[in-house]
XYZ file of C-alpha atoms in Angstrom:
631
model
C 19.181 -40.171 1.623
C 21.263 -37.016 0.818
C 25.104 -38.266 2.153
C 25.954 -35.088 2.821
C 23.376 -34.186 5.271
C 24.843 -32.739 8.764
C 24.037 -33.994 12.272
C 21.418 -31.165 13.077
C 19.491 -32.010 9.169
C 19.535 -35.339 9.827
C 18.086 -35.114 13.550
C 15.198 -32.790 12.296
C 14.514 -35.133 8.957
C 14.291 -38.509 11.132
C 11.924 -37.200 14.242
C 9.549 -39.822 13.805
C 6.698 -38.382 15.894
C 4.937 -35.191 17.856
C 5.464 -31.725 17.381
C 8.894 -30.452 16.077
C 9.826 -26.721 15.629
C 12.956 -26.359 13.255
C 15.108 -23.241 13.537
C 16.602 -22.778 10.379
C 18.673 -19.857 9.542
C 19.677 -18.156 6.589
C 21.769 -20.743 4.053
C 21.488 -23.898 6.669
C 19.338 -25.798 4.175
C 16.118 -25.620 4.858
C 14.394 -26.839 1.569
C 16.281 -29.585 1.635
C 15.710 -30.549 5.217
C 11.979 -30.088 4.275
C 12.136 -32.688 1.283
C 14.262 -35.017 3.004
C 12.002 -34.896 5.875
C 8.687 -35.969 3.475
C 10.459 -38.536 1.430
C 12.182 -40.319 4.948
C 8.343 -40.250 6.437
C 6.967 -42.362 3.514
C 9.817 -44.299 2.902
C 10.069 -45.589 6.485
C 6.137 -46.262 6.160
C 5.276 -43.317 8.612
C 2.716 -42.075 6.016
C 1.501 -42.289 2.635
C 1.847 -38.973 0.310
C -1.632 -38.492 0.331
C -1.383 -38.164 4.564
C 1.062 -35.456 3.988
C -0.093 -31.866 4.153
C 2.612 -29.504 3.145
C 1.693 -25.498 3.372
C 3.990 -22.736 1.977
C 3.117 -18.865 1.800
C 3.531 -18.354 -2.077
C 2.980 -20.358 -5.399
C 6.885 -20.234 -6.228
C 7.775 -21.911 -2.772
C 4.912 -24.729 -3.535
C 6.323 -25.361 -7.142
C 9.727 -25.666 -5.686
C 9.038 -27.936 -3.132
C 7.289 -30.092 -5.298
C 9.755 -30.108 -7.787
C 12.252 -30.879 -5.371
C 9.921 -34.203 -4.341
C 9.419 -35.296 -7.529
C 13.395 -35.110 -8.324
C 13.848 -37.056 -4.797
C 10.950 -39.494 -4.912
C 10.431 -42.845 -7.256
C 8.431 -42.286 -10.031
C 4.515 -43.499 -9.522
C 3.924 -41.691 -6.312
C 0.800 -39.690 -5.985
C 0.917 -35.982 -5.966
C 0.988 -34.723 -2.754
C -0.829 -31.644 -1.161
C 1.970 -29.402 -1.340
C 0.214 -25.892 -2.005
C -0.065 -22.280 -0.202
C -2.202 -21.485 2.832
C -4.792 -19.658 0.335
C -4.877 -22.573 -1.944
C -5.626 -25.365 0.420
C -8.305 -22.808 1.748
C -9.986 -22.818 -1.406
C -9.557 -26.853 -1.959
C -11.488 -27.284 1.156
C -13.798 -24.364 0.517
C -15.256 -26.097 -2.830
C -14.966 -29.815 -1.756
C -17.314 -28.597 1.043
C -18.709 -25.628 -0.121
C -22.587 -26.571 0.356
C -22.148 -27.076 4.036
C -22.200 -23.849 4.779
C -24.079 -22.116 2.230
C -21.292 -21.146 -0.376
C -21.815 -21.923 -3.952
C -19.020 -24.573 -5.370
C -17.969 -22.516 -8.231
C -17.744 -19.331 -5.851
C -14.854 -17.267 -7.557
C -11.971 -15.664 -5.551
C -11.088 -12.295 -5.938
C -7.790 -10.245 -6.225
C -7.052 -7.330 -4.177
C -8.269 -5.548 -7.306
C -10.920 -6.760 -7.917
C -12.350 -6.513 -4.398
C -11.592 -2.846 -4.419
C -13.629 -2.844 -7.478
C -16.420 -4.245 -6.314
C -16.655 -1.816 -3.714
C -16.105 1.173 -5.736
C -19.182 -0.201 -7.584
C -21.802 -0.491 -4.899
C -20.033 2.393 -2.668
C -22.867 4.455 -2.816
C -25.481 2.158 -1.636
C -23.743 2.437 1.740
C -24.573 5.034 4.478
C -21.417 6.727 4.962
C -20.046 9.744 6.123
C -16.422 9.640 7.346
C -15.165 7.229 5.075
C -16.984 8.784 1.575
C -15.845 12.286 2.114
C -17.341 14.936 -0.319
C -14.419 16.001 -2.114
C -12.975 12.754 -2.679
C -15.604 10.135 -1.887
C -13.213 7.290 -3.165
C -10.310 7.898 -1.163
C -10.392 5.408 1.503
C -11.357 2.364 -0.892
C -7.952 0.748 -0.831
C -7.817 1.324 2.852
C -11.330 -0.326 3.823
C -10.567 -3.689 2.110
C -7.376 -3.805 3.498
C -8.389 -3.397 6.942
C -11.261 -5.679 6.617
C -8.525 -8.440 4.904
C -6.362 -7.474 8.636
C -9.526 -8.033 10.799
C -9.513 -11.687 8.587
C -5.837 -12.107 9.449
C -6.924 -11.863 13.457
C -9.685 -14.139 12.858
C -12.389 -11.332 13.716
C -15.499 -11.936 12.043
C -17.704 -9.294 11.151
C -20.015 -10.038 14.159
C -17.629 -9.586 16.249
C -16.404 -6.628 14.986
C -19.528 -5.477 14.996
C -20.096 -6.306 18.592
C -17.223 -4.747 19.640
C -17.803 -1.367 17.979
C -20.981 -0.978 19.582
C -19.451 -0.386 22.328
C -16.686 2.264 21.164
C -17.176 6.194 21.512
C -15.811 6.739 17.860
C -18.742 6.278 15.491
C -16.151 5.330 12.857
C -15.696 2.259 13.916
C -19.800 1.774 13.625
C -19.411 2.815 10.293
C -16.691 0.460 9.176
C -18.919 -1.940 10.941
C -22.024 -1.735 9.345
C -20.120 -1.249 5.648
C -18.191 -5.112 6.792
C -21.530 -6.697 7.191
C -23.357 -5.056 4.496
C -20.416 -6.001 2.029
C -20.140 -9.305 3.007
C -23.596 -9.828 2.391
C -22.719 -8.435 -1.386
C -19.930 -10.805 -1.795
C -21.901 -14.166 -0.919
C -24.845 -13.255 -3.431
C -22.044 -12.480 -5.963
C -20.869 -15.641 -5.207
C -17.214 -14.544 -4.448
C -14.307 -14.431 -2.077
C -11.403 -12.654 -1.277
C -8.215 -13.553 -0.024
C -9.450 -12.930 3.357
C -12.596 -14.724 3.321
C -10.668 -17.957 2.160
C -9.048 -18.390 5.654
C -12.545 -17.417 7.455
C -14.914 -19.536 5.655
C -12.533 -22.344 6.326
C -11.863 -21.592 10.104
C -15.951 -21.328 10.342
C -16.460 -24.734 8.186
C -14.256 -26.735 10.475
C -15.487 -25.386 13.624
C -19.022 -25.736 12.806
C -18.961 -28.873 11.032
C -16.737 -31.561 13.389
C -17.395 -34.491 10.971
C -15.549 -32.483 8.035
C -13.147 -31.419 10.551
C -12.466 -35.013 11.863
C -12.323 -36.426 8.047
C -9.159 -33.838 7.146
C -7.783 -34.718 10.707
C -7.782 -38.462 9.801
C -6.558 -37.588 6.172
C -3.357 -35.858 7.351
C -1.163 -37.656 9.329
C 1.318 -35.308 9.172
C 1.353 -31.271 8.094
C 4.669 -29.211 7.568
C 4.679 -25.883 7.183
C 7.319 -23.469 5.803
C 8.479 -20.154 6.670
C 6.514 -20.378 9.633
C 7.704 -16.720 11.226
C 5.540 -15.059 8.250
C 2.119 -16.722 9.564
C -0.481 -14.920 11.101
C -3.171 -15.798 13.772
C -5.833 -17.093 11.565
C -3.271 -19.411 9.440
C -1.576 -20.700 12.894
C -5.164 -21.198 14.071
C -6.149 -23.108 11.094
C -3.199 -25.464 11.351
C -3.737 -26.373 15.260
C -7.447 -27.092 14.323
C -5.986 -29.963 11.616
C -3.612 -31.739 13.978
C -5.431 -35.010 15.539
C -4.039 -36.575 18.935
C -0.391 -37.359 17.611
C 0.130 -33.644 16.931
C 2.558 -34.653 14.329
C 3.151 -30.698 12.958
C 6.484 -29.539 11.568
C 7.095 -25.870 11.451
C 9.941 -24.495 10.112
C 11.188 -20.837 11.261
C 13.618 -18.158 11.105
C 12.194 -15.304 13.370
C 15.441 -13.454 12.120
C 13.767 -13.175 8.998
C 10.066 -12.657 9.072
C 9.865 -9.228 7.196
C 6.271 -9.403 6.346
C 4.430 -7.921 9.477
C 2.551 -5.520 7.018
C 0.507 -8.490 6.057
C -0.596 -9.607 9.192
C 2.936 -11.649 10.093
C 4.137 -11.686 14.013
C 7.264 -12.803 15.129
C 5.834 -13.847 18.296
C 3.909 -16.711 16.967
C 7.032 -18.481 16.784
C 7.397 -17.875 20.862
C 3.380 -19.025 21.221
C 3.733 -21.635 18.821
C 6.151 -23.132 21.332
C 4.468 -22.689 24.502
C 1.426 -24.475 22.925
C 3.294 -27.663 22.405
C 5.387 -28.165 25.941
C 7.015 -31.423 24.547
C 7.654 -29.871 21.298
C 11.422 -30.993 19.786
C 13.530 -28.156 18.999
C 16.207 -28.697 16.246
C 18.463 -25.528 15.480
C 20.375 -25.421 12.119
C 23.002 -23.334 12.703
C 25.567 -24.220 9.889
C 25.841 -22.367 6.769
C 26.737 -23.343 3.429
C 26.486 -20.144 1.797
C 28.418 -16.830 3.507
C 31.806 -15.951 4.888
C 32.319 -16.196 8.994
C 32.914 -12.263 8.587
C 29.009 -11.610 6.786
C 27.754 -13.742 9.403
C 29.313 -12.497 12.402
C 28.287 -8.998 11.432
C 24.775 -10.081 10.336
C 24.191 -11.882 13.701
C 25.603 -8.375 15.601
C 23.072 -6.710 14.080
C 20.163 -8.644 14.644
C 20.970 -9.035 18.325
C 19.735 -5.486 18.760
C 16.320 -6.950 18.174
C 16.970 -8.893 21.565
C 14.922 -9.718 23.830
C 11.986 -10.120 21.212
C 14.256 -12.778 19.419
C 13.874 -16.292 19.715
C 17.733 -16.920 20.474
C 16.768 -14.955 23.990
C 13.132 -16.451 24.596
C 13.995 -20.148 23.904
C 17.576 -19.931 25.247
C 19.383 -21.224 21.796
C 22.071 -20.528 20.260
C 21.225 -19.261 16.954
C 24.871 -17.593 15.623
C 25.735 -18.932 11.986
C 28.553 -21.321 11.334
C 30.392 -20.479 8.232
C 31.180 -24.263 6.564
C 33.569 -22.427 4.085
C 36.300 -22.154 6.959
C 37.109 -19.189 5.401
C 36.661 -15.730 7.318
C 36.290 -13.715 3.948
C 36.795 -9.782 2.820
C 35.594 -7.315 5.439
C 32.499 -5.599 4.372
C 33.282 -2.520 2.500
C 31.494 0.735 3.090
C 31.225 2.855 0.046
C 30.029 6.613 0.529
C 28.043 9.213 -1.688
C 26.737 12.722 -1.509
C 23.778 11.754 -3.609
C 22.004 9.322 -5.271
C 23.325 9.419 -8.662
C 26.442 9.820 -6.947
C 25.962 6.636 -5.330
C 24.942 4.988 -8.457
C 28.078 5.640 -10.625
C 30.058 4.736 -7.624
C 28.310 1.685 -7.254
C 29.018 1.059 -11.108
C 32.566 1.825 -10.903
C 33.189 -0.792 -8.182
C 31.658 -3.154 -10.013
C 34.570 -2.750 -13.035
C 37.211 -2.985 -10.603
C 35.487 -6.089 -9.040
C 36.011 -7.633 -12.799
C 34.115 -10.892 -12.164
C 31.170 -12.240 -14.128
C 28.302 -9.880 -13.795
C 25.677 -12.725 -12.960
C 27.575 -13.279 -10.033
C 26.724 -9.191 -8.596
C 23.279 -8.149 -6.694
C 22.152 -4.599 -6.089
C 19.635 -4.191 -3.355
C 17.025 -1.586 -3.638
C 14.922 -0.556 -1.387
C 12.143 0.080 -3.980
C 11.034 -0.930 -7.622
C 11.669 2.820 -9.041
C 15.085 3.266 -7.065
C 16.490 0.819 -9.888
C 16.446 2.967 -12.975
C 19.464 4.998 -11.078
C 21.883 2.009 -11.210
C 20.646 0.384 -14.704
C 21.501 3.687 -16.587
C 24.705 4.078 -14.412
C 25.617 0.494 -15.342
C 24.877 1.032 -18.992
C 27.201 4.296 -19.212
C 29.765 2.274 -18.470
C 28.510 -0.726 -20.815
C 27.911 -2.952 -18.074
C 24.576 -5.342 -18.886
C 21.859 -5.202 -16.089
C 18.806 -6.592 -15.191
C 15.652 -5.963 -13.008
C 14.713 -9.111 -11.595
C 11.577 -7.247 -10.363
C 8.696 -7.572 -9.300
C 7.611 -5.826 -12.347
C 4.480 -4.535 -13.306
C 2.749 -5.692 -16.654
C 0.780 -2.246 -17.288
C 3.864 -0.584 -16.903
C 6.115 -2.562 -19.258
C 7.025 0.063 -22.084
C 5.384 -2.903 -24.814
C 2.252 -2.839 -22.768
C 2.257 0.761 -22.822
C 2.044 1.260 -26.319
C -0.859 -1.032 -26.640
C -2.921 0.506 -23.831
C -2.163 4.334 -25.463
C -4.114 2.539 -28.450
C -6.861 1.268 -26.432
C -6.962 4.924 -24.726
C -7.128 6.184 -28.361
C -9.666 4.382 -29.433
C -11.997 4.913 -26.443
C -10.932 9.013 -26.371
C -10.586 10.162 -29.968
C -9.458 13.668 -28.180
C -6.405 12.075 -25.728
C -3.496 13.539 -27.165
C -0.827 11.703 -24.796
C -2.246 8.556 -26.569
C -2.458 9.550 -29.681
C 1.310 11.125 -29.451
C 2.485 7.761 -27.984
C 0.593 5.126 -31.207
C 2.142 7.198 -33.523
C 5.826 7.220 -31.989
C 5.710 3.603 -31.866
C 8.770 2.599 -33.764
C 7.019 0.328 -35.824
C 5.174 3.254 -38.410
C 8.519 4.761 -38.565
C 6.904 8.197 -39.080
C 9.661 11.009 -39.847
C 10.247 13.580 -36.884
C 9.285 16.260 -38.797
C 6.140 14.589 -40.098
C 5.286 13.753 -36.644
C 5.830 17.101 -35.281
C 3.218 18.516 -38.091
C 0.994 16.359 -37.369
C 0.849 16.833 -34.141
C 1.295 20.798 -33.828
C -0.788 21.202 -30.837
C -4.252 19.846 -31.900
C -6.679 17.844 -30.361
C -6.143 14.527 -31.340
C -9.401 13.741 -33.031
C -8.722 16.705 -35.595
C -5.032 15.829 -36.034
C -6.192 11.700 -37.330
C -9.065 13.788 -39.161
C -6.186 15.983 -41.339
C -3.560 13.004 -41.287
C -5.973 11.389 -43.876
C -4.633 14.015 -46.389
C -0.980 13.320 -45.116
C 1.704 12.372 -47.907
C 3.043 9.979 -46.021
C 1.106 6.452 -46.591
C 2.113 5.011 -43.344
C 0.226 7.402 -41.335
C -2.754 7.796 -43.965
C -2.588 3.646 -43.658
C -2.950 4.105 -39.670
C -5.503 6.423 -39.799
C -7.838 4.037 -42.010
C -6.864 1.332 -39.043
C -7.595 3.491 -36.426
C -11.211 4.384 -38.048
C -11.970 0.914 -38.568
C -10.919 -0.071 -34.819
C -13.556 3.001 -33.886
C -16.692 0.863 -35.958
C -15.158 -2.362 -34.125
C -15.637 -1.074 -30.785
C -19.410 -1.131 -31.121
C -19.826 -4.408 -31.916
C -16.443 -6.363 -31.009
C -14.900 -6.555 -27.195
C -11.838 -4.666 -26.376
C -9.605 -7.919 -26.520
C -10.900 -8.580 -30.063
C -10.838 -5.105 -31.296
C -7.322 -4.627 -30.003
C -6.497 -7.744 -31.752
C -8.043 -6.916 -35.035
C -5.655 -4.014 -34.960
C -2.523 -5.482 -34.701
C -3.374 -8.414 -37.430
C -4.512 -5.932 -39.714
C -1.703 -3.271 -39.746
C 0.975 -6.624 -39.656
C 2.240 -5.851 -36.382
C 1.041 -9.100 -34.793
C 2.868 -11.167 -38.349
C 5.783 -9.120 -37.529
C 5.869 -10.083 -33.621
C 5.568 -13.760 -34.403
C 7.942 -13.742 -37.204
C 10.484 -11.762 -34.828
C 10.718 -8.994 -37.413
C 9.991 -6.196 -35.080
C 12.840 -5.576 -32.862
C 10.870 -7.053 -29.953
C 12.691 -9.809 -27.475
C 10.738 -13.189 -26.768
C 10.128 -11.595 -22.886
C 8.084 -8.994 -24.705
C 6.209 -11.058 -26.771
C 5.432 -12.969 -23.821
C 4.073 -10.056 -21.622
C 2.012 -8.828 -24.716
C 0.585 -12.659 -24.265
C -0.074 -12.038 -20.788
C -1.718 -8.538 -21.513
C -4.167 -10.144 -23.793
C -4.699 -13.207 -21.681
C -5.661 -10.552 -18.680
C -8.007 -8.733 -20.969
C -9.953 -11.950 -22.023
C -9.765 -13.061 -18.311
C -11.325 -9.800 -17.485
C -13.856 -9.817 -20.292
C -14.836 -13.255 -19.144
C -15.504 -12.065 -15.851
C -17.506 -9.135 -16.537
C -19.429 -10.034 -20.174
C -21.059 -6.829 -20.470
C -17.772 -4.781 -19.645
C -17.099 -2.083 -22.298
C -13.842 -1.003 -23.104
C -14.081 2.525 -20.880
C -15.262 0.115 -18.080
C -11.706 -2.260 -18.951
C -9.403 0.904 -19.107
C -11.277 2.220 -15.159
C -9.775 -1.340 -14.149
C -6.324 -1.174 -15.335
C -6.592 2.227 -14.137
C -7.357 1.059 -10.548
C -4.640 -1.688 -10.617
C -2.160 0.545 -11.312
C -3.152 2.945 -8.826
C -3.138 0.392 -6.294
C -0.056 -0.607 -7.290
C -1.428 -4.179 -7.991
C -0.399 -4.462 -11.528
C 0.256 -8.136 -12.665
C 3.818 -9.034 -12.796
C 5.496 -8.623 -16.071
C 7.074 -11.952 -17.497
C 10.554 -12.487 -15.879
C 12.825 -14.180 -18.385
C 12.772 -17.650 -16.898
C 16.808 -17.984 -17.414
C 17.915 -14.899 -16.033
C 20.262 -16.726 -13.981
C 21.924 -17.472 -17.394
C 22.178 -14.189 -18.208
C 25.719 -12.451 -17.693
C 23.891 -9.247 -16.168
C 24.108 -7.780 -12.825
C 20.831 -8.531 -10.948
C 19.046 -5.710 -9.613
C 16.184 -6.549 -7.345
C 14.664 -5.281 -4.068
C 15.673 -6.394 -0.676
C 12.084 -8.097 -0.678
C 12.360 -9.720 -3.640
C 16.113 -11.057 -2.934
C 14.743 -13.340 -0.057
C 16.159 -17.047 -0.788
C 18.431 -16.178 -3.223
C 21.955 -15.701 -3.034
C 24.828 -14.159 -4.734
C 28.821 -14.350 -4.601
C 28.693 -10.216 -4.472
C 25.792 -8.496 -3.032
C 25.788 -4.324 -2.942
C 23.143 -2.951 -0.388
C 21.993 0.358 -1.425
C 19.801 3.402 -0.691
C 21.021 3.219 3.166
C 19.821 6.487 3.813
C 17.579 7.932 6.705
C 13.738 7.662 5.208
C 15.151 4.779 2.959
C 16.583 2.263 5.374
C 15.305 2.468 7.946
C 12.098 3.342 6.004
C 9.494 5.848 7.388
C 6.980 4.334 9.970
C 4.193 4.358 7.337
C 1.090 3.187 9.472
C -2.064 1.771 7.466
C -4.315 4.158 7.086
C -7.348 2.304 8.936
C -5.138 0.526 11.885
C -6.662 -2.442 13.460
C -7.327 -1.688 17.374
C -5.029 -3.043 19.910
C -7.993 -4.852 21.318
C -8.332 -6.653 18.394
C -4.717 -8.029 17.907
C -4.232 -11.452 18.956
C -0.585 -12.175 18.318
C 2.393 -11.404 21.056
C 2.886 -7.808 20.277
C 7.194 -7.715 21.114
C 8.620 -5.081 23.775
C 10.499 -2.907 21.149
C 9.672 -0.662 18.317
C 7.782 -3.261 15.586
C 8.789 -0.925 12.745
C 12.384 -1.134 13.159
C 12.577 -4.324 14.516
C 11.372 -5.448 10.778
C 13.875 -3.095 9.359
C 16.457 -4.640 11.000
C 15.501 -8.131 10.483
C 15.004 -7.296 6.397
C 18.713 -5.715 6.403
C 19.460 -8.955 8.155
C 18.215 -10.633 4.967
C 20.122 -8.592 2.989
C 23.513 -9.087 4.487
C 22.650 -12.812 4.289
C 22.193 -12.985 0.452
C 25.831 -12.702 0.063
C 28.511 -15.578 -0.075
C 31.463 -13.640 -0.643
C 31.523 -10.571 -0.626
C 29.266 -7.307 0.698
C 29.251 -4.110 -0.089
C 27.187 -1.065 2.132
């Protein structure tokens, strides 16, 4: 066992049996405690690796926990059940699909896939309000999000239909009928969305007691990370799986609950504690990250969320104590009149700090707020890297390929034609490019370009004509691949002769994989169908994530990332920017279709839920800083 563990951590790790609630503040070694607890349970013979279930919320967290366990466990141990909630539910359903009438080979839909499926059948439904004549697809994303939120609250289609029947507002009856019809379509096609994974698992365990008992006996100990991010349905699943021993360990910090928009509720931690009168509560408040100055100011801020915080509800002391023993410098406030001025001031301050750039992070409120800071830093010769989540379909190298596909799909697409011909690979002189593109439709441009004196232009047109022929006999992915191969671009990419980075090459590879996946799942698709799916992804903001440099932490560059993306990370110096009304706190943008209050089963806070969540997000930002913090 790690000899550097403190008494609080040891108390949590060596809890033998019964329910355990670990309140783990920022920087208190939460992951270490979870890993060491699993190791202790196995080494002391309380459970075998296969008898432990560890649930997380993200693939990243699951992978980190598995990696840490591999490092501390002896060789030869069987891989444990460490996975996300959705991954666990998918495994259970595939093993027992036939017991509830599911196809074991069911496909899991992403949000984009779900919206696309609804859109495909939208005019088969009897709709009025939710299919306006002027913009019939206006509510597509809102509807699927609403259905997902109902799953979070464990509100079945039948329960919602019964509730809607007693409402005066006809819109709810329209939604209830649509949900039943859409559920039937998904069943016929053998597909489930993420909300269905939880709902069907609950249905399986409630309707098949023998199967439930099998899993209760299988898992002697259950551990849940980031418990503050759970929703009602997930908590119900956890409670169902518990056997008589109630060996459940949950790790939570209600002050870092920043996902209320996806159904997470801070009241769940308080409710969970009340569900187990004999629960053992261990508070970790020894902080190994930040200075006491940062921690004191963070605690002062988050205390404005009282009395809805666990510190008040449970009567515990959550004030973090720095183990650094140094107070550290005061938080410095920088002010500016405009967003561009703010970026310039921050960039200048970074130069003045005279420290390694990789030790600095700038936290922005949204992805599109990063560009100003990147430009200001570049103007001063300071390297910067945006840590995402970047959108794959919005990366320049992918936009070039998309432009080529759009031009093949529509020879009259002037915008696509311009982007393709302007690609650095062709090296067409600016004057030649201007003459070629002089205001004519793209199809006419390409036809006249055959007579160009520039051999590169003629070569491109010939390749393009071949692509137009290929698209009638080959898939979109094959057509694009052949174009890149015949043009020589593919070879130059592989040989790194093109001005292309390893990350860009990986993005292109990932793009081809996404096309291949789409074509496999939609064998009769056309190029226009593929582009429609990509456009829908961009419209919903659900583009696959771009490849992040795996060694980003080694790059000597200023790190720029969103407040949400920063959770779980730490940096010596942190700049919290965009601290203006409308951005932080943000405007309270409610869901287009809100879940009725009567159907929400979580405990609602006494204060303003939106402002409280904004404070928690601010608290997360503050506690990313180790030594110095700037507002």
